[in-house]
PDB file of C-alpha atoms in Angstrom:
ATOM      1  CA  UNK A   1     122.115 -47.089  33.572  1.00  0.00           C
ATOM      2  CA  UNK A   2     121.747 -45.126  36.806  1.00  0.00           C
ATOM      3  CA  UNK A   3     121.620 -41.793  34.945  1.00  0.00           C
ATOM      4  CA  UNK A   4     118.938 -43.140  32.609  1.00  0.00           C
ATOM      5  CA  UNK A   5     116.802 -44.219  35.552  1.00  0.00           C
ATOM      6  CA  UNK A   6     117.204 -40.826  37.233  1.00  0.00           C
ATOM      7  CA  UNK A   7     116.271 -39.088  33.983  1.00  0.00           C
ATOM      8  CA  UNK A   8     113.164 -41.254  33.657  1.00  0.00           C
ATOM      9  CA  UNK A   9     112.142 -40.486  37.245  1.00  0.00           C
ATOM     10  CA  UNK A  10     112.650 -36.747  36.690  1.00  0.00           C
ATOM     11  CA  UNK A  11     110.568 -36.860  33.502  1.00  0.00           C
ATOM     12  CA  UNK A  12     107.808 -38.685  35.357  1.00  0.00           C
ATOM     13  CA  UNK A  13     107.843 -36.086  38.151  1.00  0.00           C
ATOM     14  CA  UNK A  14     107.668 -33.239  35.629  1.00  0.00           C
ATOM     15  CA  UNK A  15     104.824 -34.966  33.773  1.00  0.00           C
ATOM     16  CA  UNK A  16     102.847 -35.437  36.982  1.00  0.00           C
ATOM     17  CA  UNK A  17     103.425 -31.785  37.944  1.00  0.00           C
ATOM     18  CA  UNK A  18     102.271 -30.559  34.525  1.00  0.00           C
ATOM     19  CA  UNK A  19      99.168 -32.765  34.621  1.00  0.00           C
ATOM     20  CA  UNK A  20      98.356 -31.528  38.108  1.00  0.00           C
ATOM     21  CA  UNK A  21      98.679 -27.892  37.026  1.00  0.00           C
ATOM     22  CA  UNK A  22      96.533 -28.458  33.952  1.00  0.00           C
ATOM     23  CA  UNK A  23      93.758 -30.087  35.945  1.00  0.00           C
ATOM     24  CA  UNK A  24      93.940 -27.486  38.722  1.00  0.00           C
ATOM     25  CA  UNK A  25      93.688 -24.534  36.336  1.00  0.00           C
ATOM     26  CA  UNK A  26      90.286 -24.424  34.729  1.00  0.00           C
ATOM     27  CA  UNK A  27      90.935 -21.125  32.943  1.00  0.00           C
ATOM     28  CA  UNK A  28      87.973 -19.476  34.649  1.00  0.00           C
ATOM     29  CA  UNK A  29      88.376 -16.329  36.687  1.00  0.00           C
ATOM     30  CA  UNK A  30      87.174 -16.635  40.246  1.00  0.00           C
ATOM     31  CA  UNK A  31      84.283 -14.278  40.798  1.00  0.00           C
ATOM     32  CA  UNK A  32      82.278 -14.000  43.964  1.00  0.00           C
ATOM     33  CA  UNK A  33      78.628 -14.879  43.722  1.00  0.00           C
ATOM     34  CA  UNK A  34      76.058 -14.901  46.428  1.00  0.00           C
ATOM     35  CA  UNK A  35      74.679 -18.190  47.618  1.00  0.00           C
ATOM     36  CA  UNK A  36      71.335 -19.286  46.252  1.00  0.00           C
ATOM     37  CA  UNK A  37      68.454 -18.946  48.716  1.00  0.00           C
ATOM     38  CA  UNK A  38      68.512 -22.699  49.401  1.00  0.00           C
ATOM     39  CA  UNK A  39      71.953 -22.315  51.011  1.00  0.00           C
ATOM     40  CA  UNK A  40      71.077 -19.345  53.222  1.00  0.00           C
ATOM     41  CA  UNK A  41      70.542 -20.454  56.819  1.00  0.00           C
ATOM     42  CA  UNK A  42      66.830 -20.658  57.564  1.00  0.00           C
ATOM     43  CA  UNK A  43      67.283 -20.213  61.293  1.00  0.00           C
ATOM     44  CA  UNK A  44      67.114 -16.812  62.906  1.00  0.00           C
ATOM     45  CA  UNK A  45      70.491 -15.198  63.492  1.00  0.00           C
ATOM     46  CA  UNK A  46      69.122 -13.281  66.468  1.00  0.00           C
ATOM     47  CA  UNK A  47      71.002 -15.377  69.024  1.00  0.00           C
ATOM     48  CA  UNK A  48      74.374 -14.530  67.397  1.00  0.00           C
ATOM     49  CA  UNK A  49      76.420 -11.437  68.042  1.00  0.00           C
ATOM     50  CA  UNK A  50      76.275  -8.793  65.291  1.00  0.00           C
ATOM     51  CA  UNK A  51      79.856  -9.664  64.286  1.00  0.00           C
ATOM     52  CA  UNK A  52      79.102 -13.390  64.089  1.00  0.00           C
ATOM     53  CA  UNK A  53      75.940 -12.750  62.045  1.00  0.00           C
ATOM     54  CA  UNK A  54      77.868 -10.475  59.641  1.00  0.00           C
ATOM     55  CA  UNK A  55      80.566 -13.145  59.303  1.00  0.00           C
ATOM     56  CA  UNK A  56      77.967 -15.807  58.485  1.00  0.00           C
ATOM     57  CA  UNK A  57      76.229 -13.549  55.959  1.00  0.00           C
ATOM     58  CA  UNK A  58      79.532 -12.942  54.132  1.00  0.00           C
ATOM     59  CA  UNK A  59      79.703 -16.561  52.889  1.00  0.00           C
ATOM     60  CA  UNK A  60      80.058 -16.607  49.087  1.00  0.00           C
ATOM     61  CA  UNK A  61      80.454 -19.392  46.544  1.00  0.00           C
ATOM     62  CA  UNK A  62      83.435 -18.674  44.277  1.00  0.00           C
ATOM     63  CA  UNK A  63      83.298 -21.436  41.685  1.00  0.00           C
ATOM     64  CA  UNK A  64      81.388 -24.522  40.578  1.00  0.00           C
ATOM     65  CA  UNK A  65      83.733 -26.551  42.729  1.00  0.00           C
ATOM     66  CA  UNK A  66      82.895 -26.642  46.437  1.00  0.00           C
ATOM     67  CA  UNK A  67      85.003 -23.537  47.040  1.00  0.00           C
ATOM     68  CA  UNK A  68      83.613 -20.851  49.331  1.00  0.00           C
ATOM     69  CA  UNK A  69      84.972 -17.725  50.979  1.00  0.00           C
ATOM     70  CA  UNK A  70      83.919 -16.112  54.239  1.00  0.00           C
ATOM     71  CA  UNK A  71      85.125 -12.806  55.657  1.00  0.00           C
ATOM     72  CA  UNK A  72      85.662 -12.681  59.395  1.00  0.00           C
ATOM     73  CA  UNK A  73      84.066  -9.651  61.062  1.00  0.00           C
ATOM     74  CA  UNK A  74      85.135  -8.659  64.552  1.00  0.00           C
ATOM     75  CA  UNK A  75      88.151  -8.579  66.767  1.00  0.00           C
ATOM     76  CA  UNK A  76      90.566 -11.430  67.331  1.00  0.00           C
ATOM     77  CA  UNK A  77      91.099 -12.435  70.926  1.00  0.00           C
ATOM     78  CA  UNK A  78      94.640 -13.550  71.568  1.00  0.00           C
ATOM     79  CA  UNK A  79      95.585 -15.787  74.486  1.00  0.00           C
ATOM     80  CA  UNK A  80      97.392 -14.060  77.331  1.00  0.00           C
ATOM     81  CA  UNK A  81     101.147 -14.171  77.119  1.00  0.00           C
ATOM     82  CA  UNK A  82     103.553 -14.900  79.889  1.00  0.00           C
ATOM     83  CA  UNK A  83     104.153 -17.761  82.194  1.00  0.00           C
ATOM     84  CA  UNK A  84     101.463 -19.114  84.508  1.00  0.00           C
ATOM     85  CA  UNK A  85     104.025 -21.133  86.438  1.00  0.00           C
ATOM     86  CA  UNK A  86     105.363 -19.660  89.707  1.00  0.00           C
TER      87      UNK A  86
END
């Protein structure tokens, strides 16, 4: 009886995984498209640094789902390393 219950649970887990994969995969290739003009910021980007403005302009919609991509432009600033304790 215990083996039958474990088998049923495993089948249920596999079924859920397969259903999840089928719903997650739409069969469409992800292709980058520019945002329509209604989604482009209407404010001036003059108060941003050139790197920040380039990062904001790189925003692209990838699919009909709310899935976007943005490329970071600029240098990463890492926190200082080492101890601050005496």
